[in-house]
Coordinates of C-alpha atoms and ligand atoms in Angstrom, one line a residue:
X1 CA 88.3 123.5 77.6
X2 CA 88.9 121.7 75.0
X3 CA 90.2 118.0 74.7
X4 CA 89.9 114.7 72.4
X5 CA 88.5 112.7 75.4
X6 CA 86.7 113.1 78.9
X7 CA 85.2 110.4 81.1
X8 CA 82.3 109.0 81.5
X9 CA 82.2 110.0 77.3
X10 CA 85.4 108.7 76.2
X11 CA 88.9 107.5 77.5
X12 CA 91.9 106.0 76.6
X13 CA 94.3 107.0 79.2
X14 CA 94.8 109.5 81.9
X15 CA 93.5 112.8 80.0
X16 CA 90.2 111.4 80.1
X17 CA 90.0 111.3 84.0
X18 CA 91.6 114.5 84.1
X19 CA 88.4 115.8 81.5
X20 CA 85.8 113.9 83.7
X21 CA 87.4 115.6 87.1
X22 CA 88.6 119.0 86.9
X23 CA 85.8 121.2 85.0
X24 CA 83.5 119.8 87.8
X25 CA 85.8 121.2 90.6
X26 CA 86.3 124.3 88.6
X27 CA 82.6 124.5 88.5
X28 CA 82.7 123.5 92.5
X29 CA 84.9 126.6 93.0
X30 CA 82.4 128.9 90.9
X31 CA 84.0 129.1 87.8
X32 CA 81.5 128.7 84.4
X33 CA 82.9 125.8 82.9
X34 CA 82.5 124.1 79.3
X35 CA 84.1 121.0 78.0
X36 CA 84.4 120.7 74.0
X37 CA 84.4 117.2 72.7
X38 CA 84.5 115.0 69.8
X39 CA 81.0 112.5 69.1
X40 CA 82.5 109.3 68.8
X41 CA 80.5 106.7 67.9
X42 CA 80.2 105.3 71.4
X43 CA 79.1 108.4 72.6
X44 CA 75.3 108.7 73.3
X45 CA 73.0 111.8 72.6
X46 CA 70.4 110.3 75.3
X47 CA 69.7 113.4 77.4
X48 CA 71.4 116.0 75.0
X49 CA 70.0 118.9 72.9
X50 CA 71.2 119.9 69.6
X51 CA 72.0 123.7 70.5
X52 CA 73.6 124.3 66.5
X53 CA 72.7 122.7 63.3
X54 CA 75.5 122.8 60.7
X55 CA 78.3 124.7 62.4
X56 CA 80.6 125.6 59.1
X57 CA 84.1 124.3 59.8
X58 CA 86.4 125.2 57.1
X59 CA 89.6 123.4 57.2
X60 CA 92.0 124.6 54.4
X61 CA 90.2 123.8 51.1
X62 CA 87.5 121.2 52.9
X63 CA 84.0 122.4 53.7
X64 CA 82.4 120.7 57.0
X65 CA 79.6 121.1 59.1
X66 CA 78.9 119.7 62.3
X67 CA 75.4 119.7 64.6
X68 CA 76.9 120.6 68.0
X69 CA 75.1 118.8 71.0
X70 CA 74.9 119.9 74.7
X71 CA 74.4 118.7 77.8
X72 CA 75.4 119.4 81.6
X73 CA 77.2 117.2 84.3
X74 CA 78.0 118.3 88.1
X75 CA 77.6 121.7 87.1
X76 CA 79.3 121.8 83.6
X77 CA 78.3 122.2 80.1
X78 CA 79.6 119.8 77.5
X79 CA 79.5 120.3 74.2
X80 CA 79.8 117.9 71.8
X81 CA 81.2 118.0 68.0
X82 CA 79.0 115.5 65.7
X83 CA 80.6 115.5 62.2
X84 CA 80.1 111.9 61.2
X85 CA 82.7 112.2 58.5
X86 CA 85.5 112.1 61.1
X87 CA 84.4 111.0 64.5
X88 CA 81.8 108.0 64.1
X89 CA 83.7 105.5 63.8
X90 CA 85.4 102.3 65.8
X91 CA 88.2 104.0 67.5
X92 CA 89.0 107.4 69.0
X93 CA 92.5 108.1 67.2
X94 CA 93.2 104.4 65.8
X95 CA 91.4 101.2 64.8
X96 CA 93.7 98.0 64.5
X97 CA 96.4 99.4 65.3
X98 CA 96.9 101.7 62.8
X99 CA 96.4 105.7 63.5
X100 CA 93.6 107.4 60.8
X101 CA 94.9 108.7 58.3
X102 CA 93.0 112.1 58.5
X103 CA 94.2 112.3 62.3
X104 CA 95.3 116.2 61.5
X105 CA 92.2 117.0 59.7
X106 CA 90.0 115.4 62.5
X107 CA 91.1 117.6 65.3
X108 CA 91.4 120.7 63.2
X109 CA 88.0 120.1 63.3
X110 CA 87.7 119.9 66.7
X111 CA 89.8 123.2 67.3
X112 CA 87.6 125.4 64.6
X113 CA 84.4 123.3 66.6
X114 CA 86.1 124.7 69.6
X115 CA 86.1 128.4 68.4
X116 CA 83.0 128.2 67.0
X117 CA 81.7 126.8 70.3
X118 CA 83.2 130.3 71.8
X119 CA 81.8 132.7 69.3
X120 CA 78.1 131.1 69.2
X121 CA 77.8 129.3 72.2
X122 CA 79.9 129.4 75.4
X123 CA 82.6 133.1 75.7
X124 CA 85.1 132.4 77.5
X125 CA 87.5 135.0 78.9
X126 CA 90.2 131.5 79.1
X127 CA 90.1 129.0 76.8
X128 CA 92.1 125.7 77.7
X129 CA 93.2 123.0 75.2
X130 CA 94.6 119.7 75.9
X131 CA 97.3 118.0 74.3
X132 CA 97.9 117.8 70.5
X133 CA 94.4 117.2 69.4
X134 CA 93.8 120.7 70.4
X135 CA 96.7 122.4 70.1
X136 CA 95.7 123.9 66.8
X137 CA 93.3 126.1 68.2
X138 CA 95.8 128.8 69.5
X139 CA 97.3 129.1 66.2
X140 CA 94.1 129.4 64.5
X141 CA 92.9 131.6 67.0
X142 CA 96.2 134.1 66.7
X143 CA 96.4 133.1 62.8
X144 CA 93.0 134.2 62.1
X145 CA 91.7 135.6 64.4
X146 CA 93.3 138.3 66.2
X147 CA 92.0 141.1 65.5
X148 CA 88.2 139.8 65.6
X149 CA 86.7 141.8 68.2
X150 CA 84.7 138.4 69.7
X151 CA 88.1 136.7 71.1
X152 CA 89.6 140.1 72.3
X153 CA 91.2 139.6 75.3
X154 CA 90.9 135.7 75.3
X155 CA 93.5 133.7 76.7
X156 CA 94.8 130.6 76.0
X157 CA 96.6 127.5 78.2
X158 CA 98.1 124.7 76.6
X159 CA 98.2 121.7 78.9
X160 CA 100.4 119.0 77.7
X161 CA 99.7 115.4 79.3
X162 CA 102.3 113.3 77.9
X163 CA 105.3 114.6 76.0
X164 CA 105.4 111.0 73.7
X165 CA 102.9 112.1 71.6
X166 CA 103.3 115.4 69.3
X167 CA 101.1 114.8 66.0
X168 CA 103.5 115.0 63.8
X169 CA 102.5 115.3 60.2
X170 CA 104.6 115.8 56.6
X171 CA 105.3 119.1 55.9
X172 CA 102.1 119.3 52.6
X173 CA 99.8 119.1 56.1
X174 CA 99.8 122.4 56.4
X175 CA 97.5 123.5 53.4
X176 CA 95.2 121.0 54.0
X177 CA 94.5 122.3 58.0
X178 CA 94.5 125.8 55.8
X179 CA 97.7 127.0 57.3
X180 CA 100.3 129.3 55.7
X181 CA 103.5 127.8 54.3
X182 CA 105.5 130.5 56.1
X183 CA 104.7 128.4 59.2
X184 CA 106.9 126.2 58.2
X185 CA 109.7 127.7 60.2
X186 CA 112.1 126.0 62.8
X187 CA 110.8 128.3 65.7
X188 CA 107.4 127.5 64.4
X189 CA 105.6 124.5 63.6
X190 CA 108.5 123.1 61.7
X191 CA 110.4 119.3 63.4
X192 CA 112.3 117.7 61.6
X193 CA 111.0 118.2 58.2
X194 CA 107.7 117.4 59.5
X195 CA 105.0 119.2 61.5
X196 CA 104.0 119.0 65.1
X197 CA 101.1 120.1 66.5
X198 CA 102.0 119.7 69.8
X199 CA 104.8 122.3 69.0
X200 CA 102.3 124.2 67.5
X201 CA 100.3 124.1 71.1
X202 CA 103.5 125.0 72.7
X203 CA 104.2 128.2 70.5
X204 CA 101.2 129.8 70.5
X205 CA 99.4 129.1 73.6
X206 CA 99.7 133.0 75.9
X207 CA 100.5 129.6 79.2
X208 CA 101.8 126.5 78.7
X209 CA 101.3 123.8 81.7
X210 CA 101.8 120.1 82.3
X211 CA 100.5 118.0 84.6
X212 CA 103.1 117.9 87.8
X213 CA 106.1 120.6 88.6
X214 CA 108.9 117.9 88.3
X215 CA 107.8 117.0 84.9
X216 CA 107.7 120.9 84.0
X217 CA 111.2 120.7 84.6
X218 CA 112.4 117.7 83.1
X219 CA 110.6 118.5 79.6
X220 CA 113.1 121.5 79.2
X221 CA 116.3 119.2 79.4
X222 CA 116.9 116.8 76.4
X223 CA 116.5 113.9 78.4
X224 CA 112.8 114.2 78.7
X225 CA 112.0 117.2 76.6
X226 CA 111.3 115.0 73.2
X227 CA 113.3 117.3 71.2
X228 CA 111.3 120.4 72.5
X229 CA 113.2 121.0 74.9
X230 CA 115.1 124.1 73.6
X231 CA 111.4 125.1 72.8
X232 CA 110.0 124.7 76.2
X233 CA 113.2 126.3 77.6
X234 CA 112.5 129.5 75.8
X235 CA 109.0 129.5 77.6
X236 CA 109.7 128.9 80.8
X237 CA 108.3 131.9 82.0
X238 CA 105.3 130.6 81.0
X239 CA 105.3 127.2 82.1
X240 CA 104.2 125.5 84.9
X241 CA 102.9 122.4 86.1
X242 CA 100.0 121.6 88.2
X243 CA 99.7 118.0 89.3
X244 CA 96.7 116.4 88.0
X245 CA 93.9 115.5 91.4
X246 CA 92.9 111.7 92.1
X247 CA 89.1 111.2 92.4
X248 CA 88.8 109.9 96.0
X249 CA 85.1 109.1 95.3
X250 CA 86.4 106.1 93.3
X251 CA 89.4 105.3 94.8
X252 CA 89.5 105.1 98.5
X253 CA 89.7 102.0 100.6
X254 CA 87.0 103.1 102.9
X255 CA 83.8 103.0 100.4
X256 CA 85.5 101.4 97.4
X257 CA 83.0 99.0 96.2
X258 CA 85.0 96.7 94.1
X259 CA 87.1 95.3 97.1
X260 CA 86.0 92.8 99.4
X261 CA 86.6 94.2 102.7
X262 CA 87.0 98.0 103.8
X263 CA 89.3 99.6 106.0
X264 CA 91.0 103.0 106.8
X265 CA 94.0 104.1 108.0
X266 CA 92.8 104.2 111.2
X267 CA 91.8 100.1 111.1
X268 CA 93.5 98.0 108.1
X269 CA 92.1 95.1 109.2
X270 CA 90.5 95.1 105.9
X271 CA 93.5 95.0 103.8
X272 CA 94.4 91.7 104.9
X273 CA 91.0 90.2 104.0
X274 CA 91.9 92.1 100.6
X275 CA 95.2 90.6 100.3
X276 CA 93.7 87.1 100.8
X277 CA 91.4 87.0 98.1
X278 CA 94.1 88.6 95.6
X279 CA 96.3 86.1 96.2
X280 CA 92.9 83.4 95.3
X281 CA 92.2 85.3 92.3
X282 CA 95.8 85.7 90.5
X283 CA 96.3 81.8 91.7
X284 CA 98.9 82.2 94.1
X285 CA 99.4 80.1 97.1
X286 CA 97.5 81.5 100.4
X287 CA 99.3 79.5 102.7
X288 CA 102.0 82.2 104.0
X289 CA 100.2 85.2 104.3
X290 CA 103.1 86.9 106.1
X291 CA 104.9 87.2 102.6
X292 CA 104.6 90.3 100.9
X293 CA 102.7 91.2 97.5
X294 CA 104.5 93.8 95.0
X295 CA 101.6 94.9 92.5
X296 CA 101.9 96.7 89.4
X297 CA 99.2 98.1 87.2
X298 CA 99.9 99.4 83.9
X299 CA 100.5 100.1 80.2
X300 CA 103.1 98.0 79.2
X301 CA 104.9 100.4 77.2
X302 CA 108.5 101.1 77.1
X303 CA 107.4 104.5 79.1
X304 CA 106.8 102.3 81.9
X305 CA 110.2 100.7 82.9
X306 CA 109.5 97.5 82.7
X307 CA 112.8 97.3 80.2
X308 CA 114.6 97.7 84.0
X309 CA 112.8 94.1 85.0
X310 CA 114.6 91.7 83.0
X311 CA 117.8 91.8 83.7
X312 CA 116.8 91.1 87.2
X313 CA 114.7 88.8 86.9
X314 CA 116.6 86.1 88.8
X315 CA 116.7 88.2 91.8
X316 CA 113.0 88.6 91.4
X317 CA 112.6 84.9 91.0
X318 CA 114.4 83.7 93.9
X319 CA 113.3 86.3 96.6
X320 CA 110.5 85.7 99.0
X321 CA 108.0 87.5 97.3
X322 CA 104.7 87.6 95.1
X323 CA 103.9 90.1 92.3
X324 CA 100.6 90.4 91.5
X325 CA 100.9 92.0 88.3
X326 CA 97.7 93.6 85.5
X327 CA 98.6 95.4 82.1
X328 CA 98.5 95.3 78.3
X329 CA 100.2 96.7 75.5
X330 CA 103.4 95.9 73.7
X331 CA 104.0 92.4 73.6
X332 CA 107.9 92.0 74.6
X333 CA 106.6 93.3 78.5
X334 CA 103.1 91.0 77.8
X335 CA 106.1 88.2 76.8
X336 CA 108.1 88.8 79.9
X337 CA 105.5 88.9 82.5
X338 CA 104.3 85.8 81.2
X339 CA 107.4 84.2 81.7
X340 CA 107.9 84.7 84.7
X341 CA 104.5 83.4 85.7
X342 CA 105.1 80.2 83.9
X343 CA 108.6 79.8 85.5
X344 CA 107.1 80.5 89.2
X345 CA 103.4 80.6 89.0
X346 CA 103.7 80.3 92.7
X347 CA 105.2 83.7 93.1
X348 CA 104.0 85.6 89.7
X349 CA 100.3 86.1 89.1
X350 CA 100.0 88.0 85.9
X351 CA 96.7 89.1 84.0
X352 CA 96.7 90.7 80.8
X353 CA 94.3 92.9 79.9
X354 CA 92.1 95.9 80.8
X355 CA 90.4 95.4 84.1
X356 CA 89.5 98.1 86.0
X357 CA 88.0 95.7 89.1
X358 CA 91.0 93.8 89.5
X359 CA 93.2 97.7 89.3
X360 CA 91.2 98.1 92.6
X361 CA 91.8 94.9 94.0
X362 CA 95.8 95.1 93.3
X363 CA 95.5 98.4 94.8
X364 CA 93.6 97.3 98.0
X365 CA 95.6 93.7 98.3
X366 CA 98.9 94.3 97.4
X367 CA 101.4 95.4 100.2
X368 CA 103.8 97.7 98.2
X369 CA 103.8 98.6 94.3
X370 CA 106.1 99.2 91.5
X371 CA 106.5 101.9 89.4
X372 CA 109.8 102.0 87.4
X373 CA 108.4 104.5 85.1
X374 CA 111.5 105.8 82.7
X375 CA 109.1 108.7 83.3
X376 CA 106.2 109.7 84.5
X377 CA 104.1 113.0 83.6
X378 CA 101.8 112.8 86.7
X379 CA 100.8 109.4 87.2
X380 CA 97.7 108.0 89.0
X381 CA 98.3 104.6 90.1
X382 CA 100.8 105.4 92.7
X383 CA 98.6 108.4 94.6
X384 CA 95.8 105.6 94.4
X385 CA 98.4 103.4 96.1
X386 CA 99.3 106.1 98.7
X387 CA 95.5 105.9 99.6
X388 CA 95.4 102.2 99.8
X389 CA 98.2 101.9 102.2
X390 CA 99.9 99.8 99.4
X391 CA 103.4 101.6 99.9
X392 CA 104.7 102.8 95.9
X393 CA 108.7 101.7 95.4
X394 CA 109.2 104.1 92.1
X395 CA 112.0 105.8 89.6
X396 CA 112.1 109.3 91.6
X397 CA 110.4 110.9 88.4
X398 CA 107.6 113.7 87.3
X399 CA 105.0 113.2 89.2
X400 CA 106.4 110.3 91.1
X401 CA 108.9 112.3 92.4
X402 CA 106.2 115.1 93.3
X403 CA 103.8 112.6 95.0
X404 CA 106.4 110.2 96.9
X405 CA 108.8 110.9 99.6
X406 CA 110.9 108.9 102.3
X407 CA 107.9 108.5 104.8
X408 CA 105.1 107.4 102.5
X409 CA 107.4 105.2 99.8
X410 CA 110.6 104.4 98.0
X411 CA 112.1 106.1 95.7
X412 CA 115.0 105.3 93.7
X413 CA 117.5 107.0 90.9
X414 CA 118.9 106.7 88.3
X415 CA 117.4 105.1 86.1
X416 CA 118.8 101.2 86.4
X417 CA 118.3 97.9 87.5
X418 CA 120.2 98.0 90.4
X419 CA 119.4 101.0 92.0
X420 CA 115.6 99.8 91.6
X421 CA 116.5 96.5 93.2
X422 CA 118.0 98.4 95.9
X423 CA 114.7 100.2 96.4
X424 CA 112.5 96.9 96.1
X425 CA 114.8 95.7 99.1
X426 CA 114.9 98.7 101.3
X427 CA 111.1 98.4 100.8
X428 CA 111.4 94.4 101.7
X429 CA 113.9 95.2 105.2
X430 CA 111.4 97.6 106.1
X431 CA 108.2 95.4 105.7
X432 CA 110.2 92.4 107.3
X433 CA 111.8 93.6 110.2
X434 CA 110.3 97.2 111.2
X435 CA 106.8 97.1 111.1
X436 CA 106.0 99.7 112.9
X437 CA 107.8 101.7 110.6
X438 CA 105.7 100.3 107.8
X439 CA 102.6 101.1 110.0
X440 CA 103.2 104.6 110.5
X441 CA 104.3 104.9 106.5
X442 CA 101.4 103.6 105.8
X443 CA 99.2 105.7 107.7
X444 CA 100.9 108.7 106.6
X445 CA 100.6 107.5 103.2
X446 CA 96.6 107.2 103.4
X447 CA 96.2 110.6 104.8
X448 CA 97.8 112.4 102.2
X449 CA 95.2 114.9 100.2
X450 CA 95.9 114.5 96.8
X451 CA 92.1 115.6 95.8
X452 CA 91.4 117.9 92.5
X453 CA 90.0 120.6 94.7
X454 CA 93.6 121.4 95.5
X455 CA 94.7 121.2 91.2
X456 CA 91.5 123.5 90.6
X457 CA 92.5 126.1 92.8
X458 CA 96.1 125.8 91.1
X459 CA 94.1 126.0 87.5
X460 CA 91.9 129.0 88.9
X461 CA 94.9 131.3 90.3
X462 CA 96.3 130.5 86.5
X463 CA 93.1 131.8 85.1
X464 CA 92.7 134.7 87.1
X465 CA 96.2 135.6 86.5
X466 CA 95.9 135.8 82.5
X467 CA 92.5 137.1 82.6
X468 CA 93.9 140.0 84.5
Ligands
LIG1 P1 98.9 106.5 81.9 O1 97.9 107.6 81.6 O2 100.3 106.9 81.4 O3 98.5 105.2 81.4 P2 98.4 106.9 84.7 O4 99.0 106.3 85.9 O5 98.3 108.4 84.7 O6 99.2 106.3 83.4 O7 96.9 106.3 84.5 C1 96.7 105.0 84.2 C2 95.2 104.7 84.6 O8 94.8 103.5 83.8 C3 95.0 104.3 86.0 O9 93.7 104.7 86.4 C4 95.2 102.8 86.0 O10 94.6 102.1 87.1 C5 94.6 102.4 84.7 N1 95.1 101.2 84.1 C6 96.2 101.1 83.4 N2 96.4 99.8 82.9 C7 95.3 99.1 83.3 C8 94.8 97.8 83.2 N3 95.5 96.9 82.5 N4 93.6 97.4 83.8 C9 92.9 98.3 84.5 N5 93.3 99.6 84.6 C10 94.5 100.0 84.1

């Protein structure tokens, strides 16, 4: 594989855990597994072993070299691609805000890492890149190198995590990652005027997946499909998606180590203690417990839905609830949510920033939780939800849609303020007058398997298949 970040190495968002969790349940399965990553600067070599000095990575008319370190975790080998020049420094694709300019160049240097990782280090019979950052790699690999006998019969999947972001780059790009101008073609790498890699990925990749089987769908219909749609339409015989696994060993109420009491579905005493001591923390009133919490965890980015809050917000306001509510990003949704906790600080607790303690302790307090994603790839917070007991009211989307039915959660479509309103108050009824009901959802929610061993074998039958 090959990816611009795996946890515990690196992470900005979901590809990371996805890195960190499925080439060790490949590897559980019995599959040889290697990871190829970038050496950021925040990556340590404690316990690696340089295994190549000066790998020559020619990118178009620039002349690199990087020392490629090893080292293996729960049964994997990960290689890692030090070449100060473009990877040690503050931030993994950005620093201040503001992307690198050599973004392109950088990852073409991971991708020709990547294939010299294969030809020196690690044959593969499948090799498997994520997202743009390595979606340059199956063009290399059919642009240069298809006839070298060392990658014959090697296949390639092209996983794509999110379709927001494409790497898109002017069209003079293309010498400098050492690619023909003839390239430059509408059913190639040409969008727009521009480049994308991601296109790129999606092209030349022998499989193309994404990361649940609603989202594989929506991406081929303009809606969702970022202007690829056409594009994706014309592979669909080779698309599929495969929804990405939750790691149970962090998240599950029964050993989670960050909450402050316990439970299971088969005693939830627990979650009450849990609820208590969120509403101390987020400094809302503990005096009726009976109320219920609505928690959401999140990027605040327009992705998210939070542009469906607003215009509701008087409803919100005046119902007898509490949101307990965690996120950063853009600063309209920052702006809004802290609105709405200076107008009612008794019923809006809202922290902003990154905390990955308090993630768990929405999780394990909060009674139900909010995901009006516009959409949704796979998503993660609301199967850790499902596990908690903490019942998910989401847009029926990707992986929401996939992950969420009628006896576990609350779904709701289209795509509008009312119709999520309608959900939050089904959701409410349910909680206030049938609890039983919400028992059994609840419980039925907690024991759904959701675990990667079931997304490995999914990647394995996919391996098998192209490997012939
Ligand atoms: P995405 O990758 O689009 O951000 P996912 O639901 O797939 O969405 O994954 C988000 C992950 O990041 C989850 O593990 C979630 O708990 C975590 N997360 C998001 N925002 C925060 C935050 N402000 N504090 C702590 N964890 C967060």
């Amino acid at each position: 594989m090959v990816a611009s970040e795996a946890t515990p190495f690196s992470k900005t968002g979901g590809l990371a855990d996805v890195l960190g969790a499925l080439p060790p349940a490949l590897a559980a399965r019995g599959e040889e597994v290697a990871v190829v990553l970038p050496r950021y600067r925040m990556v340590p070599l404690d316990g690696a072993r340089c295994v190549r000095e000066n790998m020559p990575l020619w990118i178009g008319p620039g002349r690199y070299t990087a020392d490629i370190y090893s080292l293996e975790r729960k049964g994997v080998t990960y290689y890692l691609v030090d070449a100060p020049e473009f990877f040690d420094r503050d931030g993994l694709y950005s620093s201040g805000g503001a992307d690198y300019w050599d973004n392109f160049t950088r990852f073409a240097a991971l991708c020709h890492a990547g294939l010299g990782v294969a030809r020196h280090l690690f044959r593969p019979n499948i090799i498997h890149c994520h997202d743009w950052q390595a979606a340059l790699l199956p063009v290399y690999l059919k642009q240069y190198f298809a006839n070298d006998p060392t990658f014959t019969g090697v296949k390639t999947v092209f996983t794509i995590h999110n379709m927001g972001y494409q790497g898109i780059f002017g069209k003079d790009r293309l010498w400098w990652l050492g690619l023909p101008e003839w390239l430059f073609r509408e059913d190639l790498l040409e969008f727009y005027g521009n480049i994308n890699l991601l296109k790129g990925g999606i092209v030349y990749a022998d499989y193309v997946t994404t990361v649940s089987p609603t989202y594989a769908r929506e991406i081929q219909t303009p809606g969702h499909g970022f202007g690829l749609d056409g594009l994706l339409r014309a592979r669909t015989a080779h698309l599929r998606g495969i929804l990405n696994g939750v790691d149970y060993h962090d998240w599950s109420p029964e050993r989670d180590h960050y909450i402050t009491a316990n439970y299971s579905a088969s005693d939830l005493r627990g979650k009450e203690q849990c609820k208590m001591e969120l509403l101390g923390i987020m400094g809302l009133p503990t005096d009726r417990p009976e109320v219920p919490v609505i928690g959401i965890v999140s990027r605040l980015a327009a992705q998210k839905g939070f542009d469906l809050i607003a215009p509701v917000a008087y409803d919100l306001v005046n119902w007898d609830i509490k949101m307990a509510i965690l996120g950063s990003g853009e600063q309209q949704y920052e702006r809004l949510f802290r609105a709405l906790a200076d107008a009612r600080p008794d019923k809006f607790g809202v922290y902003i920033g990154f905390n990955n303690r308090l993630a768990h302790k929405i999780e394990a307090g909060a009674d139900m939780f909010l995901m009006p994603s516009y959409y949704e790839p796979c998503g993660l917070n609301q199967m850790y939800s499902l596990r908690y007991g903490t019942l998910p009211i989401a847009h029926a989307t990707g992986g929401l849609d996939d992950t969420i039915d009628g006896s576990t959660g609350f779904k709701f479509r289209p795509y509008s303020s009312d119709a999520m309103l309608g959900a939050l108050r089904e959701a409410l009824t349910v909680y206030a007058v049938d609890r039983d009901r919400w028992r059994k959802m609840q419980v039925e929610a907690m024991r759904r398997d959701f675990s990667w061993a079931v997304s490995a074998a999914a990647y394995s039958d996919l391996y098998h298949m192209l490997a012939g």
